[in-house]
mmCIF file of C-alpha atoms (C1' of nucleotides) in Angstrom:
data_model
loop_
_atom_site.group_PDB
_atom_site.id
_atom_site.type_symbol
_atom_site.label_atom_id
_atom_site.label_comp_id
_atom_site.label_asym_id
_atom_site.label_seq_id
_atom_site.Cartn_x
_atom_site.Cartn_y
_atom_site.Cartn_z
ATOM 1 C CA UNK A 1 6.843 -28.165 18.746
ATOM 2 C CA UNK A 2 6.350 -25.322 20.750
ATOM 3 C CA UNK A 3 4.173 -22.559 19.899
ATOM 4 C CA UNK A 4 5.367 -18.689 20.917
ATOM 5 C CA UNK A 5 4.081 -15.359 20.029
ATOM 6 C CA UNK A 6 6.875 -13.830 17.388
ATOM 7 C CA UNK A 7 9.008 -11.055 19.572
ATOM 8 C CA UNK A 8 7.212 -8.625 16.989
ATOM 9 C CA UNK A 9 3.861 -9.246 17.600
ATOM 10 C CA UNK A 10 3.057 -7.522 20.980
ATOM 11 C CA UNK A 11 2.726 -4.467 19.299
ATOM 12 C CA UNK A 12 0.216 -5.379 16.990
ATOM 13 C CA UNK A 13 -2.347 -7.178 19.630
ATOM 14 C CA UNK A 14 -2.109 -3.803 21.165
ATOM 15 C CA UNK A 15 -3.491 -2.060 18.276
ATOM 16 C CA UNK A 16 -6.101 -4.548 17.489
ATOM 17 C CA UNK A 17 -7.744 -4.686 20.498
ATOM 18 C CA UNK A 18 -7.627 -0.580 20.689
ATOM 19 C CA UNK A 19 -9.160 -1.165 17.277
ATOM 20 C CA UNK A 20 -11.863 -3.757 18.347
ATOM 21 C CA UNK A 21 -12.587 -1.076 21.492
ATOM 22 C CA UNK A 22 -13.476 1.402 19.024
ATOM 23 C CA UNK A 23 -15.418 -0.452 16.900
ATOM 24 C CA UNK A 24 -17.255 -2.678 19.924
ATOM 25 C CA UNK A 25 -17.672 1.744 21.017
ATOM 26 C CA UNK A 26 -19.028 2.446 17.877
ATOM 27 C CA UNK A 27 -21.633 -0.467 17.617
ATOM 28 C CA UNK A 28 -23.086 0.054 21.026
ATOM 29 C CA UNK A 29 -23.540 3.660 19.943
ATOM 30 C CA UNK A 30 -25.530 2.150 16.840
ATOM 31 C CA UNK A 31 -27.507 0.322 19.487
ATOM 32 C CA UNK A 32 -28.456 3.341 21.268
ATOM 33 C CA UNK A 33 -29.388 5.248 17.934
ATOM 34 C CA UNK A 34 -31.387 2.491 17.141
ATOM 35 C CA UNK A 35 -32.644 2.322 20.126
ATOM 36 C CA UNK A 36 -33.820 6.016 20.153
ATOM 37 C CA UNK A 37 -35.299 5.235 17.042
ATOM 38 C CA UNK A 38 -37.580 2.432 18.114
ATOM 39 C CA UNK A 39 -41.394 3.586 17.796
ATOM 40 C CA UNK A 40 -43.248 1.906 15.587
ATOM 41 C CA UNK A 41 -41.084 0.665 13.643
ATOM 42 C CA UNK A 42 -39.653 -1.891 16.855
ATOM 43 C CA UNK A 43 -40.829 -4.650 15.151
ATOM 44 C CA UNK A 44 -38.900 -4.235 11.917
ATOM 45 C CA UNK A 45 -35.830 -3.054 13.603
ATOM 46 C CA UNK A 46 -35.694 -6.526 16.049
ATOM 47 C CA UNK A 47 -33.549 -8.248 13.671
ATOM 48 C CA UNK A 48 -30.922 -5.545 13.506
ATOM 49 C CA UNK A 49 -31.031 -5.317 16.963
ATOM 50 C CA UNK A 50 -30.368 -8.864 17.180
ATOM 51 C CA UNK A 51 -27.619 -8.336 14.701
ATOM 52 C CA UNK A 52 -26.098 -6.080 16.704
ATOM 53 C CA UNK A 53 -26.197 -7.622 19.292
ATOM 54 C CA UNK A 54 -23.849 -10.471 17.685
ATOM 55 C CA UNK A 55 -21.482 -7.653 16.483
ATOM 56 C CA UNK A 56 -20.941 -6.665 19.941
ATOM 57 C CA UNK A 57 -20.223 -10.048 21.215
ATOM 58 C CA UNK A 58 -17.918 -10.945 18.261
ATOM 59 C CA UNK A 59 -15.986 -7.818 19.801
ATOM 60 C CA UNK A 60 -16.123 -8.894 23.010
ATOM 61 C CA UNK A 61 -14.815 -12.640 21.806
ATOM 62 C CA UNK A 62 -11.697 -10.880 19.866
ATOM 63 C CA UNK A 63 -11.199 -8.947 22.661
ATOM 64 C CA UNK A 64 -11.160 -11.905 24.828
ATOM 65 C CA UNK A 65 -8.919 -13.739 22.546
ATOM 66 C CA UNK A 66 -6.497 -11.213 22.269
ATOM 67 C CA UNK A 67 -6.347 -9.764 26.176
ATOM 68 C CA UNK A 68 -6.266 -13.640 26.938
ATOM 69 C CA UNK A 69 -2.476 -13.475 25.610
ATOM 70 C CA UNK A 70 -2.195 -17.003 25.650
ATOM 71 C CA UNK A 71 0.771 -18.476 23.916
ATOM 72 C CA UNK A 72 -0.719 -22.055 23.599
ATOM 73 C CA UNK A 73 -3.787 -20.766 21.975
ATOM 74 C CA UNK A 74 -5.763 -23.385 20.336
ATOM 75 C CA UNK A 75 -5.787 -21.666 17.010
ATOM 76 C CA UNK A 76 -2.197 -20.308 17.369
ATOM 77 C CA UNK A 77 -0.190 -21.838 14.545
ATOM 78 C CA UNK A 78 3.440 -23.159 15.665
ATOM 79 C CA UNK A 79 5.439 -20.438 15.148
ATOM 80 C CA UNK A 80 8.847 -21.460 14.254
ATOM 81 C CA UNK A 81 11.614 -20.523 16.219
ATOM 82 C CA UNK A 82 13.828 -18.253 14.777
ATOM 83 C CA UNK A 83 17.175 -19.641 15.791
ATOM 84 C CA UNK A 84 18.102 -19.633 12.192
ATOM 85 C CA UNK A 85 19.744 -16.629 10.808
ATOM 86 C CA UNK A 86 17.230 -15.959 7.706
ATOM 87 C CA UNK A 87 13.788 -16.595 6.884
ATOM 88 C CA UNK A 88 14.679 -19.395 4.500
ATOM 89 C CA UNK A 89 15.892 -20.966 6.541
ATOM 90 C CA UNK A 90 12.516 -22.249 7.346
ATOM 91 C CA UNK A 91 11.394 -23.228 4.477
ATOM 92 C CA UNK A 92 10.418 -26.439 3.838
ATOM 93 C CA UNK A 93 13.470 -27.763 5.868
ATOM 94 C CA UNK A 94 15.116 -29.193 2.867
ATOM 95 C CA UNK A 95 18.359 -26.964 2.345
ATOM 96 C CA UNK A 96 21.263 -28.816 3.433
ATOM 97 C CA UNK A 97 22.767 -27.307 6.700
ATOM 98 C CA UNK A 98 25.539 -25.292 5.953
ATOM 99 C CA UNK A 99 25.144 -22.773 3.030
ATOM 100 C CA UNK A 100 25.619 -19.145 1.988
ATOM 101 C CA UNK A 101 22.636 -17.219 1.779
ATOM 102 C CA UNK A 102 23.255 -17.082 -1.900
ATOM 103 C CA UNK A 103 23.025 -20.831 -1.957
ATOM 104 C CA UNK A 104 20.117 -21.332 -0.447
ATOM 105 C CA UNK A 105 18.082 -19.689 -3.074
ATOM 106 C CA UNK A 106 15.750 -21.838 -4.538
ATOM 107 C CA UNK A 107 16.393 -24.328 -2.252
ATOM 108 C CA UNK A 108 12.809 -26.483 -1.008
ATOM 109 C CA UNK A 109 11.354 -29.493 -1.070
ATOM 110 C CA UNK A 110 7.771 -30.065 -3.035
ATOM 111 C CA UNK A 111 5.251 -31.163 -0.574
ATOM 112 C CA UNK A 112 4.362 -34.520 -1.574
ATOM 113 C CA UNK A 113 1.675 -35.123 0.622
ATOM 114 C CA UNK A 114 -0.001 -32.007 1.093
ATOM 115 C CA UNK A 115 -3.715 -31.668 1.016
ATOM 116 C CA UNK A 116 -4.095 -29.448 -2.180
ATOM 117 C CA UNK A 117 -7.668 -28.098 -3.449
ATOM 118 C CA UNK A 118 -8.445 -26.953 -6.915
ATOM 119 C CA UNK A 119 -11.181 -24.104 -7.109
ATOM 120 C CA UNK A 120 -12.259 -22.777 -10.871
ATOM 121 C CA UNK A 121 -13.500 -19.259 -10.346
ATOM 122 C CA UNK A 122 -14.898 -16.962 -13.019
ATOM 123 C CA UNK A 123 -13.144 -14.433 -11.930
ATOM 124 C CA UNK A 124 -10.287 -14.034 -8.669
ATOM 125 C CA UNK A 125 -12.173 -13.780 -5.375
ATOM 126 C CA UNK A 126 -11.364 -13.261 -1.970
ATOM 127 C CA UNK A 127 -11.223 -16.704 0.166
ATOM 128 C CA UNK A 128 -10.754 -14.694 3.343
ATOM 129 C CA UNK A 129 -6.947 -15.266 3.910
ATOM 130 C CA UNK A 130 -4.447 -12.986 3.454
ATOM 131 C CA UNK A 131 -1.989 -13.987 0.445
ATOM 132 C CA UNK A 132 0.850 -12.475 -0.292
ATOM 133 C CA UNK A 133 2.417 -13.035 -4.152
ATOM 134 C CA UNK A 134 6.084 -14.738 -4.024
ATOM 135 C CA UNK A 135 6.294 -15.802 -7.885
ATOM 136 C CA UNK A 136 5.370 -16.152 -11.348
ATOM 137 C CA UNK A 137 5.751 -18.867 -13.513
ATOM 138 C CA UNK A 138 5.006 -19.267 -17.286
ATOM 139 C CA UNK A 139 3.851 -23.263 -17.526
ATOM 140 C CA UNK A 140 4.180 -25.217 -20.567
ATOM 141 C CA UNK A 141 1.085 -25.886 -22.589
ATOM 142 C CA UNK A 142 -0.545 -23.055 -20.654
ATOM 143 C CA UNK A 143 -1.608 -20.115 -22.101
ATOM 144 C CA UNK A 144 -1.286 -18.345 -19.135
ATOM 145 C CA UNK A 145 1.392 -17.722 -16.570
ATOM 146 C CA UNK A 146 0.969 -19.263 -13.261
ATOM 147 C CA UNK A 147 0.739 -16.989 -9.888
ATOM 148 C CA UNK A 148 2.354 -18.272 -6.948
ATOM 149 C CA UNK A 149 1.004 -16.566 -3.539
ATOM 150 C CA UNK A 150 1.848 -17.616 0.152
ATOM 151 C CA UNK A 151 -0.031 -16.885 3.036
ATOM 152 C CA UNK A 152 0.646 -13.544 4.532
ATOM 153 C CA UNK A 153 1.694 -14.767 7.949
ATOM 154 C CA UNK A 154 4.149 -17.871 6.832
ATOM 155 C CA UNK A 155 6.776 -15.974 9.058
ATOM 156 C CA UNK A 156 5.002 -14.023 11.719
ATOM 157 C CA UNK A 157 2.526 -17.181 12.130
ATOM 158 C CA UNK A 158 4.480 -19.803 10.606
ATOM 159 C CA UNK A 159 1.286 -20.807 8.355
ATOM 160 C CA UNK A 160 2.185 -23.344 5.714
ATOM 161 C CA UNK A 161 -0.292 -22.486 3.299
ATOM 162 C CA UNK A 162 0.307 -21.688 -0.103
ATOM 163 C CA UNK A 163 -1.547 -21.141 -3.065
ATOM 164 C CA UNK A 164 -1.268 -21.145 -7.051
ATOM 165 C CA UNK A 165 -3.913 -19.148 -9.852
ATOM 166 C CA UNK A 166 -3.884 -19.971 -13.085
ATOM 167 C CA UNK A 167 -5.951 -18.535 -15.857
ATOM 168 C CA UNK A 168 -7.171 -21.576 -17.502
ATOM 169 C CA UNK A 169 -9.945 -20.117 -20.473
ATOM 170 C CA UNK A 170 -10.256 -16.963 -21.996
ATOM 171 C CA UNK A 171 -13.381 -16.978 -23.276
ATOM 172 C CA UNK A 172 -15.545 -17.202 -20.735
ATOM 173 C CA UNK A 173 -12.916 -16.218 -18.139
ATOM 174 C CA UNK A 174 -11.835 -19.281 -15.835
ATOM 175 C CA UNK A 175 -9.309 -19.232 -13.096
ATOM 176 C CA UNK A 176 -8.016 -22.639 -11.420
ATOM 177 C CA UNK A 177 -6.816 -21.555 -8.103
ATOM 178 C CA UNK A 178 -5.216 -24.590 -6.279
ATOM 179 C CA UNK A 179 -4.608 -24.100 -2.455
ATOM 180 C CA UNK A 180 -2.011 -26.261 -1.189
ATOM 181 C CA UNK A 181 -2.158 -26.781 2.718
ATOM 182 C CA UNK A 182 -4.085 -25.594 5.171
ATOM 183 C CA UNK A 183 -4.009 -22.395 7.230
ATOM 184 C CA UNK A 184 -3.022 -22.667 11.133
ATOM 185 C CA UNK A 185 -2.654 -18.518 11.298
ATOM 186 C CA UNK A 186 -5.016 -16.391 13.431
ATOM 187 C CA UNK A 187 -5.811 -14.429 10.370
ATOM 188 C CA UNK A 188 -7.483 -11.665 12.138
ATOM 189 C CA UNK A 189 -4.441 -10.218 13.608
ATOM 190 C CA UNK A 190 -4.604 -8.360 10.587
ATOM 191 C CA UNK A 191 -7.952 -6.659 11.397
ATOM 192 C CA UNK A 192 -6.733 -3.422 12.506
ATOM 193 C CA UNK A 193 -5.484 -2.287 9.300
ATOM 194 C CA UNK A 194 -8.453 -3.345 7.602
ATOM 195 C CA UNK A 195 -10.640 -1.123 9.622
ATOM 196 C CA UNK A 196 -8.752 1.629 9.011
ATOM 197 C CA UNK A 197 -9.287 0.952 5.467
ATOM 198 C CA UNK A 198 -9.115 3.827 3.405
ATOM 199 C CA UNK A 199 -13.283 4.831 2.028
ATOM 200 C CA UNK A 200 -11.594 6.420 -0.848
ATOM 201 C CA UNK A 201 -9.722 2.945 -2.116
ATOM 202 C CA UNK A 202 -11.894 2.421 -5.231
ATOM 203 C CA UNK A 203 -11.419 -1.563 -4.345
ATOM 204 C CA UNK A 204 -12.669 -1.486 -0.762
ATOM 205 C CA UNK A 205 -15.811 -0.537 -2.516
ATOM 206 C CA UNK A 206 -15.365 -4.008 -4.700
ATOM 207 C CA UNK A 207 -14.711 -6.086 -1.309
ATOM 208 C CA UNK A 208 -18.193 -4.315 0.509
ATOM 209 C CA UNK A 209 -19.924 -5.633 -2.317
ATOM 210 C CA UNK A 210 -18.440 -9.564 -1.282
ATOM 211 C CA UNK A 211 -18.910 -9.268 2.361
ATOM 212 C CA UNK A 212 -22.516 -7.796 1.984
ATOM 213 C CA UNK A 213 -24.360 -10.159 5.064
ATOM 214 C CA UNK A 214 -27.553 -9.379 3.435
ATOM 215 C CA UNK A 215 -29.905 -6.849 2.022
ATOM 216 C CA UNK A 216 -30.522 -4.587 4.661
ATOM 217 C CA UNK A 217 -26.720 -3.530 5.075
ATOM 218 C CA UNK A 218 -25.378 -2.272 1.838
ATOM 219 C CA UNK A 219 -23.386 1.397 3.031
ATOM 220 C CA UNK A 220 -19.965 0.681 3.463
ATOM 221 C CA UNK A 221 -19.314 2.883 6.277
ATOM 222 C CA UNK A 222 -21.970 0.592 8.349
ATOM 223 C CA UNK A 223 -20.355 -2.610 7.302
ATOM 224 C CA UNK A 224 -16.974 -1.674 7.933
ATOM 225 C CA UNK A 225 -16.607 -2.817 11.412
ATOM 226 C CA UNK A 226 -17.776 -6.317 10.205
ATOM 227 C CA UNK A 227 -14.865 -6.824 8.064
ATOM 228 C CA UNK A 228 -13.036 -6.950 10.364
ATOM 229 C CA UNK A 229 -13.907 -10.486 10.560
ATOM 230 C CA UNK A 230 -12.484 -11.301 7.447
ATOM 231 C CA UNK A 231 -9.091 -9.959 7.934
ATOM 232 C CA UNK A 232 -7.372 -10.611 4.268
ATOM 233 C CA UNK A 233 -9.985 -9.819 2.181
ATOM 234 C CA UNK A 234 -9.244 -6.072 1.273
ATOM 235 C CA UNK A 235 -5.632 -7.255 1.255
ATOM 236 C CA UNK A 236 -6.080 -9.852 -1.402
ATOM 237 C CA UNK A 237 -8.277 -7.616 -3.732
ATOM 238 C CA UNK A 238 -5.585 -5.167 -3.747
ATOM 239 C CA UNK A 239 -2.531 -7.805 -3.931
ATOM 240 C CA UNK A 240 -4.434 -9.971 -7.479
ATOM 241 C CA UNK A 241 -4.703 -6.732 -8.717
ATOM 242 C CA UNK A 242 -0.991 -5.581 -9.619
ATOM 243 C CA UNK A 243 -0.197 -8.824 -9.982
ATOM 244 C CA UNK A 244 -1.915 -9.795 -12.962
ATOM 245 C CA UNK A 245 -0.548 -9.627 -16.212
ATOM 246 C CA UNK A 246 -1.407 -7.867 -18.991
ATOM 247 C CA UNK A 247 -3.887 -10.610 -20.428
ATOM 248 C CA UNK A 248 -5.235 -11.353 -16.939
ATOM 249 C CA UNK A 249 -6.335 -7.484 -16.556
ATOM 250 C CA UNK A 250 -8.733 -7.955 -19.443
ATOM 251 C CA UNK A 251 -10.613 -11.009 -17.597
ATOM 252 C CA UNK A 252 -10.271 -9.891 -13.969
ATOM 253 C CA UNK A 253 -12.952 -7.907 -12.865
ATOM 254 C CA UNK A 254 -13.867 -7.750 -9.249
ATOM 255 C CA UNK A 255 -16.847 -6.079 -9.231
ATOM 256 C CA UNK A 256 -18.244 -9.143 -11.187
ATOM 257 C CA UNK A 257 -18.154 -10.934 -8.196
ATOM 258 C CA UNK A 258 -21.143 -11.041 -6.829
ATOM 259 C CA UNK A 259 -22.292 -11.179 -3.299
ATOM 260 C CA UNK A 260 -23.888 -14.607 -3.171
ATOM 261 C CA UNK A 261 -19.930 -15.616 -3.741
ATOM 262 C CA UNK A 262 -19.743 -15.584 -0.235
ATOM 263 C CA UNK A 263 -23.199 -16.734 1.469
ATOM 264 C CA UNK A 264 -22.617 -15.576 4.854
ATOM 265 C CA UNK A 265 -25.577 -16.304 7.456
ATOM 266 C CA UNK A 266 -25.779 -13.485 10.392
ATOM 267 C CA UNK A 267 -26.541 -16.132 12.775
ATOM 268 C CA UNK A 268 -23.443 -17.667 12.947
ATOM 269 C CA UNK A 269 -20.030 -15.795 13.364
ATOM 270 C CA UNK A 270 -18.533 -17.454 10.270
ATOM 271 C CA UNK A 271 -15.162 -17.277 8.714
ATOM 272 C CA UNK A 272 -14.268 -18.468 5.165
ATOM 273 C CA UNK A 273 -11.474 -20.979 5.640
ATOM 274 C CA UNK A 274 -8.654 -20.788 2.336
ATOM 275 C CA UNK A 275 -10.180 -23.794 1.162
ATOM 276 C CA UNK A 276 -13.973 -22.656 1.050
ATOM 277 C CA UNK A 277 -15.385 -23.823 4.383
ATOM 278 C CA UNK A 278 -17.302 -21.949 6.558
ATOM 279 C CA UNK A 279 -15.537 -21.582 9.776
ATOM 280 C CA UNK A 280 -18.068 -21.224 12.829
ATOM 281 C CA UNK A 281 -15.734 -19.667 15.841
ATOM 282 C CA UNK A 282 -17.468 -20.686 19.229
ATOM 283 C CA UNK A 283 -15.643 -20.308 23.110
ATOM 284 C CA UNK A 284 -14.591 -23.355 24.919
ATOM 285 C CA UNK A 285 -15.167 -23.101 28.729
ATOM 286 C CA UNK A 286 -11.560 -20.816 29.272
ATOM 287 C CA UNK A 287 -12.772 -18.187 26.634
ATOM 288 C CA UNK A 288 -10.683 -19.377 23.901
ATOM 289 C CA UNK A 289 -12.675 -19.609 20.642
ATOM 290 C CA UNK A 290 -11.978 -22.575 18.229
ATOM 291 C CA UNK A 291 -12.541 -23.406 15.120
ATOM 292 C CA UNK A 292 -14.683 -25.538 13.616
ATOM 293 C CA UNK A 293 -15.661 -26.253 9.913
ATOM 294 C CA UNK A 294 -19.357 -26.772 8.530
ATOM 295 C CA UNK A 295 -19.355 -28.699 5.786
ATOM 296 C CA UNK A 296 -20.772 -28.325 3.024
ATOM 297 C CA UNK A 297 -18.666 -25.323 2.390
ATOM 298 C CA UNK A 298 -20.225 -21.647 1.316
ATOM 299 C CA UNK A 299 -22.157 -21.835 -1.927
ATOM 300 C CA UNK A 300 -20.015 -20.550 -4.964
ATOM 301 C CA UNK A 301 -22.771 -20.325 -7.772
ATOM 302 C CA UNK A 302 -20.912 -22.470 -10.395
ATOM 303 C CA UNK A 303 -17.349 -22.148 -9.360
ATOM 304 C CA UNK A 304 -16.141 -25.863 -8.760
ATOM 305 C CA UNK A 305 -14.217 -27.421 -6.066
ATOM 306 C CA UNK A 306 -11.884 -30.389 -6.394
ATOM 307 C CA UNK A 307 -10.027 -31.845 -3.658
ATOM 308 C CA UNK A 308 -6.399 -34.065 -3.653
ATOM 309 C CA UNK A 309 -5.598 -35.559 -0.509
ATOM 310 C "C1'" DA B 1 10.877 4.074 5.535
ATOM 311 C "C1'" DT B 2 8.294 0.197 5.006
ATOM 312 C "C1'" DC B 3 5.994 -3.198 2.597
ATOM 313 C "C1'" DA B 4 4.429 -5.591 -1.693
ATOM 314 C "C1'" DT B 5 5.391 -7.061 -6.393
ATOM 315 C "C1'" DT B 6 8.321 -8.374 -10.212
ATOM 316 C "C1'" DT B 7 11.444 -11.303 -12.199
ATOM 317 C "C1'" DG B 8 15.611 -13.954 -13.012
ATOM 318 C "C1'" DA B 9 18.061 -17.554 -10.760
ATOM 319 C "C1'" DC B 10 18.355 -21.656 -8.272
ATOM 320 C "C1'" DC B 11 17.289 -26.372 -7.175
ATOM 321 C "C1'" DG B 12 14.320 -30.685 -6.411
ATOM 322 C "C1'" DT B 13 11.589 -33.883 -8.863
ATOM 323 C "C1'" DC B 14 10.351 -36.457 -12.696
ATOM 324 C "C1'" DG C 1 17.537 -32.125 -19.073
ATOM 325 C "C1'" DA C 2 12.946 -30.116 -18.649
ATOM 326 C "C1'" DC C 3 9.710 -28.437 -15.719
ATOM 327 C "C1'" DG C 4 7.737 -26.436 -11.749
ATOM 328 C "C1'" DG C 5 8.135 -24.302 -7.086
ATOM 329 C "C1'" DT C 6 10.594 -21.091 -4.358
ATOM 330 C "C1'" DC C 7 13.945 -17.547 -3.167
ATOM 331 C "C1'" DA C 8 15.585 -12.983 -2.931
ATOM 332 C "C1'" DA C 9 17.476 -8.664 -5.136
ATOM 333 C "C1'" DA C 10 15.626 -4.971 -7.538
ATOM 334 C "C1'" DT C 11 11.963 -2.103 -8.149
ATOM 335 C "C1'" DG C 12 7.650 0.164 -7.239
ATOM 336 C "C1'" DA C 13 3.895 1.848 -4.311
ATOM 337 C "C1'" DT C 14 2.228 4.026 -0.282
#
DNA sequence: ATCATTTGACCGTC
DNA sequence: GACGGTCAAATGAT
């Protein structure tokens, strides 16, 4: 299968990497204020000097990544080829080959044998991908209705991955989110809009709270840049939230989640895979950066994991 | 205007 | 035939 850049995308790069400039700008002029500010305090301020040092070079890596413009990129998902008239087409390959738009509604095929992951949560977190809600579905002997979400990029990226939430207790408040197949999108083509995130959006002040790194950073407007490497995750706080339902509203509480949901070291330049894992990005010889997973994934306080292969 | 969510309909699987 | 997963038009939000 060959892999391709969507004819839409181009645009976007552009605006990332002007948006990784700016911030990579903007963190070397932290490094000369802290620079300035060096005295006695040098020893105390090493480690954020060290810190920012890593910022800058996860710049320069996206930068790299993204100026690279290379269409076989290791992480690039197969982007299907649109030869087909509608997006549907695509799906799941299982509508017969000749039918109306109309007909083709509904039309899939149940992924037998994909990897699926259940997840019980206390309350709906962020798992660093960006999701986008495609259907609701009251299930029988459930309580609850079901949430059906697919990932953001299924048609600029092609990405497969799909996920369902399900409020499973009321009392304490449980969610069973099952993830059903695994990303293959380059997730932080989305980072540009994230940066720009708005200070006044109540719920970007929620998501600060979940990518705190650690103590010494808790002001928003100095963590900002370093969402960027978690592209979906003011996206998904603001997509669970108008979709729950009525009931769901009374459970779902996102401050409640608290930072040690995701345990992210500085050291590493990590990235929460949809299934938990903590993705460490490091550059091959060419400058491409690939993906690897650490196992044992990040460290969810209670919340359980079950896997189905 | 664009993008996300809602919701009823459609269809494959059991 | 029931159930569950997905589609897509309608609607809402920004």
């Amino acid at each position: 299968m060959e892999c391709c850049w969507p004819e839409n995308l181009p645009s976007k790069p552009k605006r990332a990497i002007e948006q990784l400039i700016e911030g990579r700008q903007l963190a070397t002029q932290l490094r000369s204020l802290l620079s300035n500010s060096l005295g006695d305090e040098a020893s105390t301020l090493t480690p954020a000097k060290d810190l920012l040092l890593k910022i800058l070079n996860s710049f320069q890596n996206s930068l790299t990544i993204l100026n690279s413009n290379d269409p076989d990129h290791k992480l690039m998902s197969p982007i299907p080829t649109k030869t087909h008239g509608t997006k549907s087409e695509s799906s799941e390959g299982s509508c017969r080959s000749i039918s109306t738009l109309k007909d083709r509604r509904g039309c899939y095929k149940r992924r037998k044998n994909s990897q699926t992951w259940t997840k019980d949560t206390a309350t709906l977190m962020d798992d660093g991908h960006a999701w986008r809600k495609y259907g609701q579905k009251v299930i029988l002997n459930a309580k609850f209705p079901r949430h059906y979400y697919r990932c953001t990029h299924k048609f600029d990226q092609g990405c497969q991955a799909t996920k369902h939430v399900q409020r499973i207790q009321e009392e304490p408040p449980k969610h069973r989110t099952t993830y059903i197949g695994q990303h293959t999108c380059r997730t932080f083509l989305k980072a540009p809009e994230l940066i720009l995130q708005d200070s006044s959006d109540p719920t970007s002040t929620d998501s600060s709270i979940l990518l705190s790194f650690d103590n010494t950073i808790s002001n928003k407007q100095d963590t900002s840049f370093l969402i960027s490497s978690f592209p979906s995750i003011k996206q998904e706080l603001k997509e669970e939230k108008p979709a729950m339902s009525s009931d769901d509203i009374i459970a779902h509480n996102p401050i409640q989640s608290s930072s040690s949901d995701y345990l992210l070291s500085p050291d590493r330049t990590p990235a929460l895979d949809p299934f938990g894992h903590m993705s460490v990005l490091s550059e091959s010889d060419n400058g491409d950066v690939i993906s690897g997973v650490i196992v044992p994934p990040v460290d969810f306080d209670d919340d359980v994991f079950s896997f189905n292969f």
